[in-house]
Amino acid sequence: MAQEQTSQSVAPARLVIHNIGLLLSGDIGRPILDADTVVAVNGKITAVGKAKDLDTASATIRIDAMGTTLAPGLIDSHVHPVAGDWTPRQNQIGWIDSYLHGGVTTMISAGEVHTPGRPKDVVGLKAMAIFAQRAFSAFRPGGVRIYAGAPVIEHGMVEEDFKELASAGVTMLGEVGLGSVKDGATARQMVAWARKYGIQSTIHTGGPSIPGSSLIDQDIVLATDADVIGHINGGHTALTDDQIVALCEKSPRALEIVHNGNEKAALLTLRTARELKHLDRVILGTDSPAGSGVQPLGILRMISMLSSLAGVSAEVAVCFATGNTARIRNLDCGLIEPGRVATFVMIDKAQHSPGKTVLESMQRGDLPGIGMVIIDGTISAQRSRNTPPATRVPEVVKQ
């Protein structure tokens, strides 16, 4: 009886964000919504629309957006975490929290490959993947959700290994090609085993990035048929233009463009995808931490760069780092619609940007300023310490 009384006395957490100037949905089919208010209960979106049409009473947290832009929290589709919020690649602490201040609320591991002494035997690589999956499920710096535990496939693995990994909660493979398996036939068999048990795969594309990796060209990528063509613009070294175009044309899989790649190849990929009417396949990552460091504003930079140079609107470019990735990666974030998690980034044009609006400023290549980040219905950060200062910022009017 006491337990029942306690549960009844806890009111649901009800978030209301009103006075939104522009609402970016993350949905590439409808990137801008005619709405000025979002309501969420217990971390899930329950209503999106005009304030006059919604029940906005009884808010436990009420935020006045002050006319700023609300978008889904950004997703980095390609990171290499190791242990907590530390990376040995740059011996840097706090890199994930810094990405939060760049609007990134979700990260996808492409393999914990920078782990010192990374085991390459089958027993060891499975153990490390399960450990990483468990550790990052329980550890969320600043609220950022990290999907980790991505084993790099090695020779000697059999179907039962993938079944065991899936039953333990592993949902993705690290980059195919960073381990000993580098031929298309073997990789294709292992990717098929992974897919059978609900494990998604990503393949390294381009020249070698770390010791032990090697060139993965068009033929290997097509033969492997991984779910995501990882850093199609190279990580760091890209394939030739004709091979990149061939991958866009011949594969139906996701086209991942990364910050730590070749910018010319990134623009070629996007223009080709646009011509093929396949912009829904484009997703964004940073491929960091890496030799070039960490990039807290890497996803924002990719959005601005692609929208300013590749002939797509800023609101569509935002979809590459939100709804497209959520759909391809089977995530419950990335879109502003009822039932999705209440995870948002609130932005405005940077102070003194020549663009008249936030979208126009991004279309000119400027970064927006972040005024607030909300994860699972909870404020995780307010004015960003990393972006240029926003012209306007939201205000918490009740908490």
CSV table of C-alpha atoms in Angstrom, one decimal:
chain,number,residue,atom,x,y,z
A,1,MET,CA,0.0,0.0,0.0
A,2,ALA,CA,2.8,2.4,0.9
A,3,GLN,CA,4.5,1.7,-2.5
A,4,GLU,CA,1.2,2.5,-4.3
A,5,GLN,CA,0.8,5.8,-2.5
A,6,THR,CA,4.3,6.8,-3.4
A,7,SER,CA,3.9,6.1,-7.1
A,8,GLN,CA,0.6,8.1,-7.2
A,9,SER,CA,2.1,11.1,-5.5
A,10,VAL,CA,4.8,11.5,-8.2
A,11,ALA,CA,3.4,13.9,-10.9
A,12,PRO,CA,4.6,13.3,-14.4
A,13,ALA,CA,7.4,15.6,-15.7
A,14,ARG,CA,5.7,17.9,-18.2
A,15,LEU,CA,7.8,20.0,-20.5
A,16,VAL,CA,6.3,22.8,-22.5
A,17,ILE,CA,8.3,24.8,-25.0
A,18,HIS,CA,6.4,27.8,-26.5
A,19,ASN,CA,7.1,30.8,-28.6
A,20,ILE,CA,9.3,28.8,-31.1
A,21,GLY,CA,10.2,30.9,-34.0
A,22,LEU,CA,11.0,28.1,-36.4
A,23,LEU,CA,10.6,24.4,-35.9
A,24,LEU,CA,12.9,22.0,-37.9
A,25,SER,CA,11.4,18.5,-37.9
A,26,GLY,CA,14.4,16.4,-38.9
A,27,ASP,CA,12.1,14.8,-41.5
A,28,ILE,CA,13.6,15.3,-45.0
A,29,GLY,CA,10.2,15.0,-46.5
A,30,ARG,CA,8.9,17.9,-44.5
A,31,PRO,CA,11.8,19.6,-42.8
A,32,ILE,CA,9.9,22.7,-41.5
A,33,LEU,CA,6.7,22.3,-39.4
A,34,ASP,CA,4.0,25.0,-39.0
A,35,ALA,CA,4.2,24.9,-35.2
A,36,ASP,CA,5.3,27.1,-32.3
A,37,THR,CA,4.9,24.8,-29.3
A,38,VAL,CA,6.1,21.3,-28.2
A,39,VAL,CA,4.8,19.4,-25.2
A,40,ALA,CA,6.6,16.4,-23.7
A,41,VAL,CA,5.7,14.2,-20.8
A,42,ASN,CA,8.3,12.0,-19.0
A,43,GLY,CA,10.8,12.6,-21.7
A,44,LYS,CA,8.6,11.8,-24.7
A,45,ILE,CA,7.0,14.2,-27.1
A,46,THR,CA,3.2,14.2,-26.8
A,47,ALA,CA,2.1,17.1,-28.9
A,48,VAL,CA,3.5,19.4,-31.6
A,49,GLY,CA,1.5,22.4,-33.0
A,50,LYS,CA,0.2,25.8,-32.3
A,51,ALA,CA,-0.1,26.9,-28.7
A,52,LYS,CA,-3.7,27.9,-29.1
A,53,ASP,CA,-4.6,24.3,-30.1
A,54,LEU,CA,-2.6,22.5,-27.4
A,55,ASP,CA,-3.0,21.8,-23.7
A,56,THR,CA,0.0,23.7,-22.3
A,57,ALA,CA,-1.2,23.8,-18.6
A,58,SER,CA,0.4,22.1,-15.6
A,59,ALA,CA,4.0,22.3,-16.9
A,60,THR,CA,6.7,21.3,-14.5
A,61,ILE,CA,9.2,22.9,-16.9
A,62,ARG,CA,8.2,25.8,-19.1
A,63,ILE,CA,10.6,27.3,-21.6
A,64,ASP,CA,10.0,30.5,-23.7
A,65,ALA,CA,12.0,29.9,-26.9
A,66,MET,CA,12.1,33.6,-27.4
A,67,GLY,CA,11.5,33.2,-31.2
A,68,THR,CA,14.6,30.9,-31.6
A,69,THR,CA,14.7,27.8,-33.7
A,70,LEU,CA,14.1,24.3,-32.3
A,71,ALA,CA,15.5,21.2,-34.0
A,72,PRO,CA,16.1,17.6,-33.0
A,73,GLY,CA,19.3,17.0,-31.1
A,74,LEU,CA,22.1,16.2,-33.5
A,75,ILE,CA,23.4,12.7,-34.1
A,76,ASP,CA,27.0,11.9,-34.7
A,77,SER,CA,26.9,8.7,-36.7
A,78,HIS,CA,30.6,7.9,-36.5
A,79,VAL,CA,32.7,8.2,-33.3
A,80,HIS,CA,35.4,6.1,-31.7
A,81,PRO,CA,34.8,6.1,-27.9
A,82,VAL,CA,37.1,4.2,-25.5
A,83,ALA,CA,36.6,4.7,-21.8
A,84,GLY,CA,34.2,7.2,-20.3
A,85,ASP,CA,34.7,10.7,-21.4
A,86,TRP,CA,38.4,10.2,-22.2
A,87,THR,CA,40.1,9.5,-25.5
A,88,PRO,CA,43.7,8.1,-25.6
A,89,ARG,CA,44.0,9.2,-29.2
A,90,GLN,CA,44.5,12.8,-28.0
A,91,ASN,CA,44.8,12.1,-24.3
A,92,GLN,CA,41.8,14.4,-23.8
A,93,ILE,CA,39.2,14.4,-21.1
A,94,GLY,CA,35.7,15.8,-21.6
A,95,TRP,CA,35.4,15.4,-25.3
A,96,ILE,CA,31.9,14.1,-25.2
A,97,ASP,CA,30.7,16.9,-23.0
A,98,SER,CA,32.2,19.3,-25.4
A,99,TYR,CA,30.2,17.8,-28.3
A,100,LEU,CA,27.1,18.3,-26.2
A,101,HIS,CA,27.9,22.1,-26.5
A,102,GLY,CA,28.0,21.5,-30.3
A,103,GLY,CA,24.4,20.3,-30.2
A,104,VAL,CA,25.3,16.6,-30.4
A,105,THR,CA,23.0,14.5,-28.2
A,106,THR,CA,23.5,11.0,-29.6
A,107,MET,CA,26.7,9.2,-30.7
A,108,ILE,CA,27.1,6.0,-32.7
A,109,SER,CA,30.3,4.0,-32.2
A,110,ALA,CA,32.1,2.8,-35.3
A,111,GLY,CA,34.3,0.6,-33.1
A,112,GLU,CA,36.3,1.2,-29.9
A,113,VAL,CA,39.4,0.8,-32.0
A,114,HIS,CA,41.7,3.2,-30.1
A,115,THR,CA,41.5,1.2,-27.0
A,116,PRO,CA,45.1,0.5,-25.9
A,117,GLY,CA,45.9,-3.1,-26.4
A,118,ARG,CA,42.7,-3.8,-28.2
A,119,PRO,CA,42.2,-7.6,-28.2
A,120,LYS,CA,41.9,-9.2,-31.6
A,121,ASP,CA,41.2,-12.8,-30.7
A,122,VAL,CA,37.6,-13.8,-30.9
A,123,VAL,CA,37.0,-14.2,-27.2
A,124,GLY,CA,38.7,-10.9,-26.4
A,125,LEU,CA,36.9,-8.8,-29.0
A,126,LYS,CA,33.5,-10.1,-27.9
A,127,ALA,CA,34.3,-9.4,-24.3
A,128,MET,CA,35.4,-5.9,-25.1
A,129,ALA,CA,32.3,-5.2,-27.2
A,130,ILE,CA,30.0,-6.4,-24.4
A,131,PHE,CA,31.9,-4.4,-21.8
A,132,ALA,CA,31.7,-1.2,-24.0
A,133,GLN,CA,28.0,-1.8,-24.6
A,134,ARG,CA,27.3,-2.1,-20.9
A,135,ALA,CA,29.5,0.7,-19.8
A,136,PHE,CA,28.2,3.3,-22.2
A,137,SER,CA,24.6,2.3,-21.6
A,138,ALA,CA,25.1,3.3,-18.0
A,139,PHE,CA,27.4,6.3,-18.6
A,140,ARG,CA,25.9,9.4,-20.3
A,141,PRO,CA,28.1,12.5,-19.9
A,142,GLY,CA,25.8,15.5,-19.8
A,143,GLY,CA,23.0,13.2,-20.9
A,144,VAL,CA,24.5,12.4,-24.3
A,145,ARG,CA,23.5,8.9,-25.3
A,146,ILE,CA,26.4,6.8,-26.7
A,147,TYR,CA,25.6,3.6,-28.6
A,148,ALA,CA,28.8,1.7,-28.1
A,149,GLY,CA,30.1,-1.9,-28.1
A,150,ALA,CA,31.0,-2.3,-31.8
A,151,PRO,CA,33.3,-5.2,-32.4
A,152,VAL,CA,35.7,-5.2,-35.3
A,153,ILE,CA,35.4,-8.5,-37.2
A,154,GLU,CA,38.4,-10.8,-37.3
A,155,HIS,CA,39.1,-14.1,-39.1
A,156,GLY,CA,37.9,-17.0,-37.1
A,157,MET,CA,34.5,-15.6,-36.2
A,158,VAL,CA,31.6,-18.0,-36.9
A,159,GLU,CA,27.8,-17.4,-36.9
A,160,GLU,CA,27.4,-18.4,-33.3
A,161,ASP,CA,29.7,-15.5,-32.3
A,162,PHE,CA,27.3,-13.0,-33.8
A,163,LYS,CA,24.3,-14.7,-32.2
A,164,GLU,CA,26.1,-14.5,-28.8
A,165,LEU,CA,26.9,-10.8,-29.3
A,166,ALA,CA,23.3,-10.0,-30.2
A,167,SER,CA,21.9,-11.9,-27.2
A,168,ALA,CA,24.2,-9.8,-25.0
A,169,GLY,CA,22.9,-6.5,-26.4
A,170,VAL,CA,25.4,-5.7,-29.1
A,171,THR,CA,23.6,-4.0,-32.0
A,172,MET,CA,26.4,-2.8,-34.3
A,173,LEU,CA,29.7,-3.8,-35.8
A,174,GLY,CA,32.8,-1.6,-35.8
A,175,GLU,CA,34.1,-0.6,-39.2
A,176,VAL,CA,34.6,-3.6,-41.4
A,177,GLY,CA,38.2,-3.4,-42.7
A,178,LEU,CA,39.9,-2.2,-39.5
A,179,GLY,CA,40.5,-5.8,-38.5
A,180,SER,CA,42.0,-8.8,-40.3
A,181,VAL,CA,38.9,-9.3,-42.5
A,182,LYS,CA,39.4,-7.2,-45.6
A,183,ASP,CA,38.2,-9.3,-48.5
A,184,GLY,CA,34.6,-8.9,-49.8
A,185,ALA,CA,33.5,-12.5,-49.7
A,186,THR,CA,34.5,-13.1,-46.0
A,187,ALA,CA,33.2,-9.7,-45.0
A,188,ARG,CA,29.9,-10.3,-46.8
A,189,GLN,CA,29.3,-13.6,-45.0
A,190,MET,CA,30.0,-12.0,-41.6
A,191,VAL,CA,27.8,-9.0,-42.3
A,192,ALA,CA,25.0,-11.4,-43.3
A,193,TRP,CA,25.4,-13.2,-40.0
A,194,ALA,CA,25.3,-9.9,-38.1
A,195,ARG,CA,22.2,-8.8,-40.0
A,196,LYS,CA,20.5,-12.1,-39.3
A,197,TYR,CA,20.7,-11.3,-35.6
A,198,GLY,CA,19.8,-7.7,-35.8
A,199,ILE,CA,23.3,-6.2,-35.7
A,200,GLN,CA,24.0,-3.3,-38.1
A,201,SER,CA,27.2,-3.0,-40.0
A,202,THR,CA,29.5,-0.2,-41.2
A,203,ILE,CA,32.4,-0.5,-43.6
A,204,HIS,CA,35.5,1.5,-43.7
A,205,THR,CA,35.9,3.3,-47.1
A,206,GLY,CA,39.0,4.7,-48.6
A,207,GLY,CA,42.6,4.7,-47.6
A,208,PRO,CA,44.1,3.4,-44.3
A,209,SER,CA,43.4,5.5,-41.2
A,210,ILE,CA,45.2,3.6,-38.4
A,211,PRO,CA,47.9,0.9,-38.3
A,212,GLY,CA,46.4,-2.4,-39.4
A,213,SER,CA,43.8,-0.8,-41.7
A,214,SER,CA,44.2,-0.8,-45.4
A,215,LEU,CA,42.6,0.5,-48.6
A,216,ILE,CA,38.9,-0.5,-48.9
A,217,ASP,CA,37.9,0.3,-52.4
A,218,GLN,CA,34.6,0.3,-54.4
A,219,ASP,CA,34.7,-3.4,-55.2
A,220,ILE,CA,35.2,-4.5,-51.5
A,221,VAL,CA,32.4,-2.1,-50.4
A,222,LEU,CA,29.9,-3.4,-52.9
A,223,ALA,CA,30.8,-7.0,-52.3
A,224,THR,CA,30.5,-6.6,-48.5
A,225,ASP,CA,27.1,-4.9,-48.7
A,226,ALA,CA,27.3,-3.4,-45.2
A,227,ASP,CA,24.4,-1.3,-44.0
A,228,VAL,CA,26.4,1.9,-43.9
A,229,ILE,CA,29.1,3.0,-46.3
A,230,GLY,CA,31.3,4.6,-43.6
A,231,HIS,CA,33.0,7.9,-44.4
A,232,ILE,CA,32.4,7.6,-48.1
A,233,ASN,CA,34.4,10.8,-48.4
A,234,GLY,CA,37.4,9.1,-46.8
A,235,GLY,CA,38.7,8.8,-43.3
A,236,HIS,CA,40.9,10.7,-44.2
A,237,THR,CA,41.9,9.6,-47.7
A,238,ALA,CA,39.0,9.3,-50.2
A,239,LEU,CA,38.5,7.0,-53.1
A,240,THR,CA,38.7,8.4,-56.7
A,241,ASP,CA,35.7,10.4,-57.9
A,242,ASP,CA,34.5,7.6,-60.2
A,243,GLN,CA,34.5,5.1,-57.4
A,244,ILE,CA,32.5,7.4,-55.1
A,245,VAL,CA,29.9,8.0,-57.8
A,246,ALA,CA,29.7,4.3,-58.5
A,247,LEU,CA,29.0,3.6,-54.8
A,248,CYS,CA,26.2,6.2,-54.8
A,249,GLU,CA,24.7,4.6,-57.9
A,250,LYS,CA,25.2,0.9,-57.3
A,251,SER,CA,24.6,0.5,-53.6
A,252,PRO,CA,21.3,1.2,-51.9
A,253,ARG,CA,23.0,1.6,-48.5
A,254,ALA,CA,23.5,4.7,-46.3
A,255,LEU,CA,26.1,7.3,-47.5
A,256,GLU,CA,28.0,8.5,-44.5
A,257,ILE,CA,29.8,11.8,-44.9
A,258,VAL,CA,32.3,12.8,-42.1
A,259,HIS,CA,34.0,15.9,-40.9
A,260,ASN,CA,37.4,14.1,-40.8
A,261,GLY,CA,37.4,13.3,-44.5
A,262,ASN,CA,38.0,14.9,-47.8
A,263,GLU,CA,35.7,17.9,-48.3
A,264,LYS,CA,35.8,17.8,-52.0
A,265,ALA,CA,34.7,14.2,-51.9
A,266,ALA,CA,32.0,15.1,-49.4
A,267,LEU,CA,30.5,17.7,-51.9
A,268,LEU,CA,30.7,15.2,-54.7
A,269,THR,CA,28.9,12.6,-52.7
A,270,LEU,CA,26.1,15.0,-51.8
A,271,ARG,CA,25.7,16.4,-55.3
A,272,THR,CA,25.5,12.8,-56.7
A,273,ALA,CA,23.0,11.8,-54.1
A,274,ARG,CA,20.9,14.9,-54.9
A,275,GLU,CA,21.0,14.1,-58.6
A,276,LEU,CA,19.9,10.5,-57.9
A,277,LYS,CA,17.1,11.8,-55.6
A,278,HIS,CA,18.7,9.8,-52.8
A,279,LEU,CA,19.2,12.5,-50.2
A,280,ASP,CA,17.4,10.3,-47.7
A,281,ARG,CA,20.5,8.0,-47.7
A,282,VAL,CA,22.9,10.8,-46.5
A,283,ILE,CA,24.0,10.8,-42.9
A,284,LEU,CA,26.7,12.7,-41.0
A,285,GLY,CA,29.5,11.8,-38.6
A,286,THR,CA,32.8,13.3,-37.4
A,287,ASP,CA,34.9,10.1,-37.4
A,288,SER,CA,36.5,11.3,-34.2
A,289,PRO,CA,38.5,11.3,-32.0
A,290,ALA,CA,41.2,10.9,-34.6
A,291,GLY,CA,44.6,12.1,-35.5
A,292,SER,CA,43.2,15.5,-36.3
A,293,GLY,CA,41.8,15.7,-32.8
A,294,VAL,CA,38.2,16.1,-31.6
A,295,GLN,CA,35.7,18.4,-33.2
A,296,PRO,CA,32.9,19.6,-30.8
A,297,LEU,CA,31.4,21.6,-33.6
A,298,GLY,CA,32.1,19.0,-36.3
A,299,ILE,CA,28.4,18.2,-37.1
A,300,LEU,CA,27.4,21.8,-37.2
A,301,ARG,CA,30.3,22.6,-39.5
A,302,MET,CA,29.2,19.8,-41.8
A,303,ILE,CA,25.7,21.1,-41.9
A,304,SER,CA,26.8,24.6,-42.7
A,305,MET,CA,29.5,23.5,-45.2
A,306,LEU,CA,27.1,21.2,-47.1
A,307,SER,CA,24.3,23.7,-47.2
A,308,SER,CA,26.5,26.6,-48.3
A,309,LEU,CA,28.5,24.7,-51.0
A,310,ALA,CA,26.5,21.7,-52.2
A,311,GLY,CA,23.2,23.2,-53.3
A,312,VAL,CA,20.9,22.0,-50.5
A,313,SER,CA,18.9,24.1,-48.1
A,314,ALA,CA,20.0,24.4,-44.5
A,315,GLU,CA,16.8,22.8,-43.2
A,316,VAL,CA,17.5,19.7,-45.4
A,317,ALA,CA,21.1,19.5,-44.3
A,318,VAL,CA,19.9,19.4,-40.7
A,319,CYS,CA,18.0,16.3,-41.6
A,320,PHE,CA,21.2,14.5,-42.5
A,321,ALA,CA,22.3,14.7,-38.9
A,322,THR,CA,18.9,14.0,-37.4
A,323,GLY,CA,16.0,12.2,-39.0
A,324,ASN,CA,18.0,10.5,-41.7
A,325,THR,CA,20.4,9.0,-39.2
A,326,ALA,CA,17.6,8.1,-36.8
A,327,ARG,CA,15.7,6.2,-39.5
A,328,ILE,CA,18.8,4.4,-40.8
A,329,ARG,CA,20.1,3.6,-37.3
A,330,ASN,CA,16.7,2.7,-35.9
A,331,LEU,CA,16.8,5.3,-33.1
A,332,ASP,CA,13.9,6.9,-31.2
A,333,CYS,CA,15.3,10.4,-31.5
A,334,GLY,CA,16.1,12.7,-34.4
A,335,LEU,CA,12.5,13.7,-35.3
A,336,ILE,CA,10.1,16.2,-33.8
A,337,GLU,CA,6.9,14.1,-33.6
A,338,PRO,CA,4.7,12.5,-30.9
A,339,GLY,CA,6.2,9.4,-29.5
A,340,ARG,CA,9.8,10.4,-30.0
A,341,VAL,CA,12.2,11.3,-27.2
A,342,ALA,CA,12.1,15.0,-26.2
A,343,THR,CA,15.7,15.7,-27.3
A,344,PHE,CA,16.3,19.1,-28.9
A,345,VAL,CA,18.8,21.7,-29.7
A,346,MET,CA,17.7,25.3,-29.7
A,347,ILE,CA,19.6,27.6,-32.0
A,348,ASP,CA,19.7,31.1,-33.5
A,349,LYS,CA,21.9,33.0,-35.9
A,350,ALA,CA,25.2,34.0,-34.5
A,351,GLN,CA,25.6,37.5,-33.3
A,352,HIS,CA,26.5,39.8,-36.2
A,353,SER,CA,26.1,37.1,-38.9
A,354,PRO,CA,25.2,38.8,-42.1
A,355,GLY,CA,22.4,36.3,-42.6
A,356,LYS,CA,19.0,37.7,-41.7
A,357,THR,CA,17.7,34.4,-40.3
A,358,VAL,CA,19.4,31.3,-38.8
A,359,LEU,CA,18.8,29.3,-42.0
A,360,GLU,CA,20.2,32.1,-44.2
A,361,SER,CA,23.3,32.5,-42.0
A,362,MET,CA,23.9,28.7,-42.2
A,363,GLN,CA,23.4,28.8,-46.0
A,364,ARG,CA,26.1,31.4,-46.0
A,365,GLY,CA,28.4,29.0,-44.2
A,366,ASP,CA,28.2,30.5,-40.7
A,367,LEU,CA,27.7,28.4,-37.6
A,368,PRO,CA,24.5,29.0,-35.6
A,369,GLY,CA,24.7,29.8,-31.9
A,370,ILE,CA,23.3,27.3,-29.5
A,371,GLY,CA,21.1,28.6,-26.7
A,372,MET,CA,19.9,25.4,-25.1
A,373,VAL,CA,20.2,21.6,-25.3
A,374,ILE,CA,17.5,19.4,-24.0
A,375,ILE,CA,17.9,15.6,-23.6
A,376,ASP,CA,15.0,13.3,-22.7
A,377,GLY,CA,13.0,16.3,-21.5
A,378,THR,CA,15.7,17.6,-19.2
A,379,ILE,CA,17.9,20.7,-19.8
A,380,SER,CA,21.4,19.5,-20.3
A,381,ALA,CA,23.1,22.7,-21.3
A,382,GLN,CA,22.2,26.4,-21.9
A,383,ARG,CA,24.2,28.9,-23.8
A,384,SER,CA,26.9,26.9,-25.5
A,385,ARG,CA,30.5,27.5,-24.5
A,386,ASN,CA,31.7,26.4,-27.9
A,387,THR,CA,29.5,28.0,-30.6
A,388,PRO,CA,29.6,31.7,-31.5
A,389,PRO,CA,27.1,33.5,-29.2
A,390,ALA,CA,23.5,33.2,-30.4
A,391,THR,CA,21.6,36.5,-31.1
A,392,ARG,CA,18.7,35.3,-28.9
A,393,VAL,CA,18.5,32.5,-26.4
A,394,PRO,CA,15.6,30.6,-24.8
A,395,GLU,CA,14.5,31.4,-21.2
A,396,VAL,CA,13.3,29.0,-18.5
A,397,VAL,CA,10.2,30.6,-17.1
A,398,LYS,CA,9.3,27.8,-14.8
A,399,GLN,CA,11.4,25.0,-13.3
